[in-house]
Short mmCIF file of C-alpha atoms and ligand atoms in Angstrom, two decimals:
data_model
loop_
_atom_site.label_atom_id
_atom_site.label_comp_id
_atom_site.label_asym_id
_atom_site.label_seq_id
_atom_site.Cartn_x
_atom_site.Cartn_y
_atom_site.Cartn_z
CA UNK A 1 118.56 169.11 79.11
CA UNK A 2 121.90 167.84 78.19
CA UNK A 3 121.54 164.39 80.70
CA UNK A 4 119.02 162.20 80.44
CA UNK A 5 116.68 163.21 82.87
CA UNK A 6 113.21 162.05 84.52
CA UNK A 7 110.49 163.09 85.90
CA UNK A 8 109.37 161.58 89.48
CA UNK A 9 106.05 162.66 91.59
CA UNK A 10 106.05 162.08 95.81
CA UNK A 11 102.44 160.79 95.33
CA UNK A 12 100.36 161.73 99.05
CA UNK A 13 101.22 158.93 100.81
CA UNK A 14 104.69 160.02 100.66
CA UNK A 15 104.34 163.17 101.72
CA UNK A 16 101.67 162.22 104.50
CA UNK A 17 104.36 159.31 106.16
CA UNK A 18 106.61 162.25 105.82
CA UNK A 19 109.12 160.18 103.71
CA UNK A 20 110.01 162.52 100.72
CA UNK A 21 113.43 162.75 101.93
CA UNK A 22 114.30 159.24 103.05
CA UNK A 23 113.22 158.41 99.01
CA UNK A 24 114.68 161.16 97.82
CA UNK A 25 118.38 159.73 99.77
CA UNK A 26 117.75 156.66 97.87
CA UNK A 27 117.90 158.45 94.27
CA UNK A 28 120.67 160.65 95.67
CA UNK A 29 122.66 157.61 96.93
CA UNK A 30 122.12 155.90 93.63
CA UNK A 31 124.09 159.31 91.73
CA UNK A 32 121.00 160.81 90.26
CA UNK A 33 121.16 164.34 90.69
CA UNK A 34 119.00 166.53 91.52
CA UNK A 35 117.76 169.26 88.65
CA UNK A 36 114.53 170.77 89.97
CA UNK A 37 112.24 170.21 92.94
CA UNK A 38 108.78 171.69 93.84
CA UNK A 39 105.54 171.31 95.69
CA UNK A 40 102.07 171.65 94.02
CA UNK A 41 98.96 170.87 94.43
CA UNK A 42 97.28 169.31 91.73
CA UNK A 43 93.95 170.82 89.85
CA UNK A 44 91.92 168.62 88.09
CA UNK A 45 93.09 169.68 84.72
CA UNK A 46 96.66 169.21 84.95
CA UNK A 47 95.82 165.83 86.71
CA UNK A 48 93.43 164.72 83.72
CA UNK A 49 96.35 165.71 81.43
CA UNK A 50 98.93 163.76 83.20
CA UNK A 51 96.72 160.47 83.86
CA UNK A 52 95.55 160.75 80.13
CA UNK A 53 96.23 157.42 79.39
CA UNK A 54 94.28 155.40 82.37
CA UNK A 55 91.51 158.32 81.96
CA UNK A 56 89.36 155.33 81.07
CA UNK A 57 89.51 153.04 83.82
CA UNK A 58 87.52 151.97 86.24
CA UNK A 59 89.55 153.04 89.07
CA UNK A 60 90.44 156.53 87.60
CA UNK A 61 87.76 158.30 89.69
CA UNK A 62 90.42 156.82 92.89
CA UNK A 63 93.21 158.11 91.51
CA UNK A 64 91.69 161.48 90.98
CA UNK A 65 90.85 161.72 94.79
CA UNK A 66 94.22 159.92 96.57
CA UNK A 67 96.51 162.78 93.90
CA UNK A 68 94.67 165.30 95.54
CA UNK A 69 94.52 164.65 98.69
CA UNK A 70 97.95 166.93 99.82
CA UNK A 71 100.76 168.58 98.11
CA UNK A 72 103.02 166.58 95.42
CA UNK A 73 106.32 167.37 94.84
CA UNK A 74 107.72 166.85 91.27
CA UNK A 75 111.43 166.20 90.74
CA UNK A 76 113.30 166.15 87.52
CA UNK A 77 116.21 163.94 88.40
CA UNK A 78 119.32 163.08 86.23
CA UNK A 79 121.88 160.64 85.25
CA UNK A 80 122.38 158.24 82.69
CA UNK A 81 120.25 155.54 81.72
CA UNK A 82 117.75 157.69 84.45
CA UNK A 83 114.49 156.23 83.20
CA UNK A 84 115.10 152.51 83.52
CA UNK A 85 117.65 152.92 87.25
CA UNK A 86 114.60 155.05 88.75
CA UNK A 87 111.92 152.12 88.02
CA UNK A 88 114.68 150.11 89.22
CA UNK A 89 114.80 151.46 93.08
CA UNK A 90 110.94 151.99 92.53
CA UNK A 91 109.72 148.27 91.94
CA UNK A 92 106.81 147.24 89.98
CA UNK A 93 103.55 149.32 90.12
CA UNK A 94 101.71 147.02 92.63
CA UNK A 95 103.51 147.79 95.90
CA UNK A 96 102.63 144.39 96.78
CA UNK A 97 104.57 142.75 93.91
CA UNK A 98 107.45 145.10 94.79
CA UNK A 99 110.80 142.93 96.15
CA UNK A 100 111.97 144.33 99.83
CA UNK A 101 114.59 146.91 99.18
CA UNK A 102 112.87 149.02 96.92
CA UNK A 103 110.99 151.70 97.63
CA UNK A 104 107.78 150.36 96.79
CA UNK A 105 108.26 147.35 98.46
CA UNK A 106 109.46 148.65 101.30
CA UNK A 107 106.30 151.55 101.47
CA UNK A 108 104.46 151.48 98.90
CA UNK A 109 100.70 149.98 100.08
CA UNK A 110 99.47 148.68 96.89
CA UNK A 111 99.21 149.30 93.16
CA UNK A 112 97.46 153.11 93.40
CA UNK A 113 98.47 154.14 96.85
CA UNK A 114 102.79 153.49 95.78
CA UNK A 115 105.11 156.57 96.93
CA UNK A 116 106.26 157.78 93.21
CA UNK A 117 105.29 158.13 89.84
CA UNK A 118 108.24 158.03 87.41
CA UNK A 119 108.25 158.72 83.70
CA UNK A 120 108.28 154.94 81.87
CA UNK A 121 110.47 156.19 78.95
CA UNK A 122 112.82 159.67 77.88
CA UNK A 123 109.73 160.54 75.25
CA UNK A 124 107.49 160.25 78.09
CA UNK A 125 109.47 162.19 80.99
CA UNK A 126 110.60 165.34 78.38
CA UNK A 127 106.71 165.45 77.92
CA UNK A 128 105.87 164.91 82.27
CA UNK A 129 109.18 167.34 82.91
CA UNK A 130 107.69 170.38 80.70
CA UNK A 131 104.17 169.39 81.90
CA UNK A 132 105.71 170.73 85.90
CA UNK A 133 108.97 172.50 85.15
CA UNK A 134 109.36 175.60 83.29
CA UNK A 135 112.99 175.78 81.23
CA UNK A 136 114.07 178.28 84.46
CA UNK A 137 113.35 175.85 87.08
CA UNK A 138 115.76 173.16 85.30
CA UNK A 139 119.12 173.18 86.21
CA UNK A 140 122.50 172.11 84.57
CA UNK A 141 125.95 172.85 87.48
P1 ADP B 201 103.08 153.49 86.61
O1 ADP B 201 102.75 155.09 87.39
O2 ADP B 201 103.60 152.36 87.39
O3 ADP B 201 103.76 154.24 85.23
P2 ADP B 201 100.44 153.65 85.23
O4 ADP B 201 100.34 154.73 83.65
O5 ADP B 201 100.17 152.33 84.58
O6 ADP B 201 101.62 153.15 86.06
O7 ADP B 201 99.45 153.68 86.18
C1 ADP B 201 99.62 154.97 86.33
C2 ADP B 201 98.36 154.59 88.02
O8 ADP B 201 97.55 154.66 87.94
C3 ADP B 201 99.22 154.36 88.83
O9 ADP B 201 100.57 154.99 89.46
C4 ADP B 201 98.83 154.27 89.95
O10 ADP B 201 98.83 155.30 91.07
C5 ADP B 201 97.86 153.49 89.27
N1 ADP B 201 96.90 152.48 89.13
C6 ADP B 201 97.00 151.80 88.03
N2 ADP B 201 96.77 150.48 87.90
C7 ADP B 201 95.87 150.80 89.21
C8 ADP B 201 94.91 149.40 89.93
N3 ADP B 201 94.22 148.69 89.05
N4 ADP B 201 94.09 150.21 90.82
C9 ADP B 201 94.47 151.67 91.15
N5 ADP B 201 94.86 152.66 90.69
C10 ADP B 201 95.73 151.56 89.31
#
Protein backbone atom coordinates (compact mmCIF):
# COMPACT_ATOMS: atom_id res chain seq x y z
CA UNK A 1 0.00 0.00 0.00
CA UNK A 2 1.39 3.41 -0.86
CA UNK A 3 -0.23 5.12 2.14
CA UNK A 4 0.47 4.14 5.75
CA UNK A 5 -2.09 1.51 6.66
CA UNK A 6 -2.89 -0.17 9.96
CA UNK A 7 -4.95 -3.15 11.07
CA UNK A 8 -7.85 -2.74 13.48
CA UNK A 9 -9.91 -5.58 14.94
CA UNK A 10 -13.26 -4.80 16.49
CA UNK A 11 -13.30 -7.19 19.45
CA UNK A 12 -16.31 -9.21 20.66
CA UNK A 13 -17.36 -6.49 23.16
CA UNK A 14 -17.72 -4.00 20.28
CA UNK A 15 -19.71 -6.55 18.27
CA UNK A 16 -21.95 -7.59 21.18
CA UNK A 17 -22.75 -3.99 22.13
CA UNK A 18 -23.38 -3.02 18.47
CA UNK A 19 -20.77 -0.26 18.49
CA UNK A 20 -18.91 -1.03 15.26
CA UNK A 21 -20.60 1.82 13.40
CA UNK A 22 -20.08 4.33 16.19
CA UNK A 23 -16.38 3.50 16.53
CA UNK A 24 -15.82 3.39 12.77
CA UNK A 25 -17.43 6.86 12.55
CA UNK A 26 -14.76 8.21 14.87
CA UNK A 27 -11.99 6.86 12.64
CA UNK A 28 -13.68 8.29 9.53
CA UNK A 29 -14.35 11.65 11.22
CA UNK A 30 -10.61 11.83 11.97
CA UNK A 31 -9.98 11.66 8.22
CA UNK A 32 -8.78 8.05 8.16
CA UNK A 33 -9.79 6.00 5.16
CA UNK A 34 -11.22 2.48 5.02
CA UNK A 35 -9.13 0.30 2.66
CA UNK A 36 -10.67 -3.04 3.51
CA UNK A 37 -13.24 -4.49 5.91
CA UNK A 38 -14.49 -8.00 6.73
CA UNK A 39 -16.05 -10.10 9.47
CA UNK A 40 -14.48 -13.37 10.57
CA UNK A 41 -14.61 -15.89 13.38
CA UNK A 42 -11.18 -16.44 15.00
CA UNK A 43 -10.00 -20.05 14.79
CA UNK A 44 -7.43 -21.31 17.30
CA UNK A 45 -4.49 -21.24 14.88
CA UNK A 46 -5.07 -17.66 13.67
CA UNK A 47 -5.65 -16.42 17.20
CA UNK A 48 -2.46 -18.06 18.49
CA UNK A 49 -0.51 -16.53 15.61
CA UNK A 50 -2.01 -13.08 16.20
CA UNK A 51 -1.35 -13.15 19.94
CA UNK A 52 1.98 -15.05 19.86
CA UNK A 53 3.60 -12.19 21.84
CA UNK A 54 1.30 -12.82 24.84
CA UNK A 55 1.08 -16.64 24.57
CA UNK A 56 3.14 -17.18 27.73
CA UNK A 57 1.13 -14.71 29.86
CA UNK A 58 -1.13 -16.07 32.57
CA UNK A 59 -4.12 -14.20 31.12
CA UNK A 60 -3.69 -15.72 27.64
CA UNK A 61 -6.40 -18.45 28.00
CA UNK A 62 -8.88 -15.78 29.03
CA UNK A 63 -7.99 -13.69 25.96
CA UNK A 64 -8.44 -16.77 23.71
CA UNK A 65 -11.89 -17.41 25.18
CA UNK A 66 -12.92 -13.76 24.93
CA UNK A 67 -11.73 -13.27 21.35
CA UNK A 68 -13.78 -16.29 20.18
CA UNK A 69 -17.04 -15.25 21.85
CA UNK A 70 -18.38 -13.64 18.67
CA UNK A 71 -16.96 -12.95 15.20
CA UNK A 72 -14.66 -9.95 14.95
CA UNK A 73 -14.51 -7.23 12.29
CA UNK A 74 -11.13 -6.60 10.66
CA UNK A 75 -10.48 -3.16 9.23
CA UNK A 76 -7.61 -1.82 7.14
CA UNK A 77 -7.37 1.90 7.78
CA UNK A 78 -5.00 4.40 6.20
CA UNK A 79 -3.84 7.98 6.64
CA UNK A 80 -0.73 9.96 7.52
CA UNK A 81 0.80 8.73 10.77
CA UNK A 82 -2.11 6.30 11.05
CA UNK A 83 -0.62 3.97 13.70
CA UNK A 84 -0.10 6.73 16.26
CA UNK A 85 -3.36 8.51 15.38
CA UNK A 86 -5.43 5.35 15.83
CA UNK A 87 -3.76 4.55 19.12
CA UNK A 88 -4.48 8.14 20.29
CA UNK A 89 -8.14 7.80 19.30
CA UNK A 90 -8.33 4.46 21.16
CA UNK A 91 -6.53 5.48 24.33
CA UNK A 92 -4.29 3.13 26.35
CA UNK A 93 -4.75 -0.68 26.39
CA UNK A 94 -6.32 -0.56 29.86
CA UNK A 95 -9.74 1.02 29.33
CA UNK A 96 -9.83 2.03 33.01
CA UNK A 97 -6.85 4.29 32.39
CA UNK A 98 -8.28 5.74 29.16
CA UNK A 99 -9.55 9.34 29.19
CA UNK A 100 -13.18 10.12 28.40
CA UNK A 101 -13.44 11.09 24.77
CA UNK A 102 -11.18 8.22 23.70
CA UNK A 103 -12.83 5.10 22.29
CA UNK A 104 -11.69 2.87 25.15
CA UNK A 105 -12.45 5.59 27.73
CA UNK A 106 -16.01 5.84 26.44
CA UNK A 107 -16.79 2.21 25.58
CA UNK A 108 -14.12 -0.10 27.05
CA UNK A 109 -14.40 -2.12 30.24
CA UNK A 110 -10.87 -3.15 31.28
CA UNK A 111 -7.49 -4.21 29.88
CA UNK A 112 -8.89 -7.21 27.97
CA UNK A 113 -12.36 -5.97 27.08
CA UNK A 114 -11.09 -2.89 25.26
CA UNK A 115 -13.15 -2.49 22.07
CA UNK A 116 -10.41 -2.74 19.42
CA UNK A 117 -7.01 -4.14 18.65
CA UNK A 118 -4.72 -1.84 16.66
CA UNK A 119 -1.25 -2.52 15.24
CA UNK A 120 1.53 -0.99 17.34
CA UNK A 121 3.94 -0.09 14.50
CA UNK A 122 4.02 0.04 10.70
CA UNK A 123 6.13 -3.15 10.67
CA UNK A 124 3.56 -4.98 12.80
CA UNK A 125 0.77 -3.50 10.68
CA UNK A 126 2.27 -4.92 7.47
CA UNK A 127 2.38 -8.42 8.99
CA UNK A 128 -1.07 -8.10 10.55
CA UNK A 129 -2.69 -6.80 7.34
CA UNK A 130 -1.32 -9.86 5.52
CA UNK A 131 -2.72 -12.08 8.26
CA UNK A 132 -6.29 -10.87 7.70
CA UNK A 133 -6.51 -9.60 4.10
CA UNK A 134 -5.52 -10.97 0.72
CA UNK A 135 -3.93 -8.27 -1.55
CA UNK A 136 -7.10 -8.04 -3.68
CA UNK A 137 -9.18 -7.30 -0.57
CA UNK A 138 -7.31 -4.02 0.07
CA UNK A 139 -8.34 -1.04 -2.06
CA UNK A 140 -6.72 2.19 -3.26
CA UNK A 141 -9.26 4.84 -4.33
P1 LIG B 1 -2.39 -3.87 22.64
O1 LIG B 1 -3.47 -4.78 22.12
O2 LIG B 1 -2.94 -2.58 23.17
O3 LIG B 1 -1.25 -3.69 21.68
P2 LIG B 1 -0.86 -5.87 24.12
O4 LIG B 1 -0.24 -6.30 22.82
O5 LIG B 1 0.04 -5.59 25.27
O6 LIG B 1 -1.80 -4.59 23.93
O7 LIG B 1 -1.87 -7.01 24.60
C1 LIG B 1 -2.65 -7.68 23.68
C2 LIG B 1 -4.01 -7.92 24.26
O8 LIG B 1 -3.91 -8.81 25.37
C3 LIG B 1 -4.73 -6.68 24.83
O9 LIG B 1 -5.40 -5.92 23.88
C4 LIG B 1 -5.70 -7.33 25.77
O10 LIG B 1 -6.82 -7.84 25.08
C5 LIG B 1 -4.90 -8.49 26.33
N1 LIG B 1 -4.24 -8.15 27.60
C6 LIG B 1 -3.10 -7.42 27.78
N2 LIG B 1 -2.79 -7.34 29.10
C7 LIG B 1 -3.76 -8.03 29.76
C8 LIG B 1 -4.04 -8.34 31.13
N3 LIG B 1 -3.22 -7.92 32.12
N4 LIG B 1 -5.14 -9.07 31.44
C9 LIG B 1 -5.96 -9.53 30.45
N5 LIG B 1 -5.76 -9.28 29.13
C10 LIG B 1 -4.70 -8.55 28.78
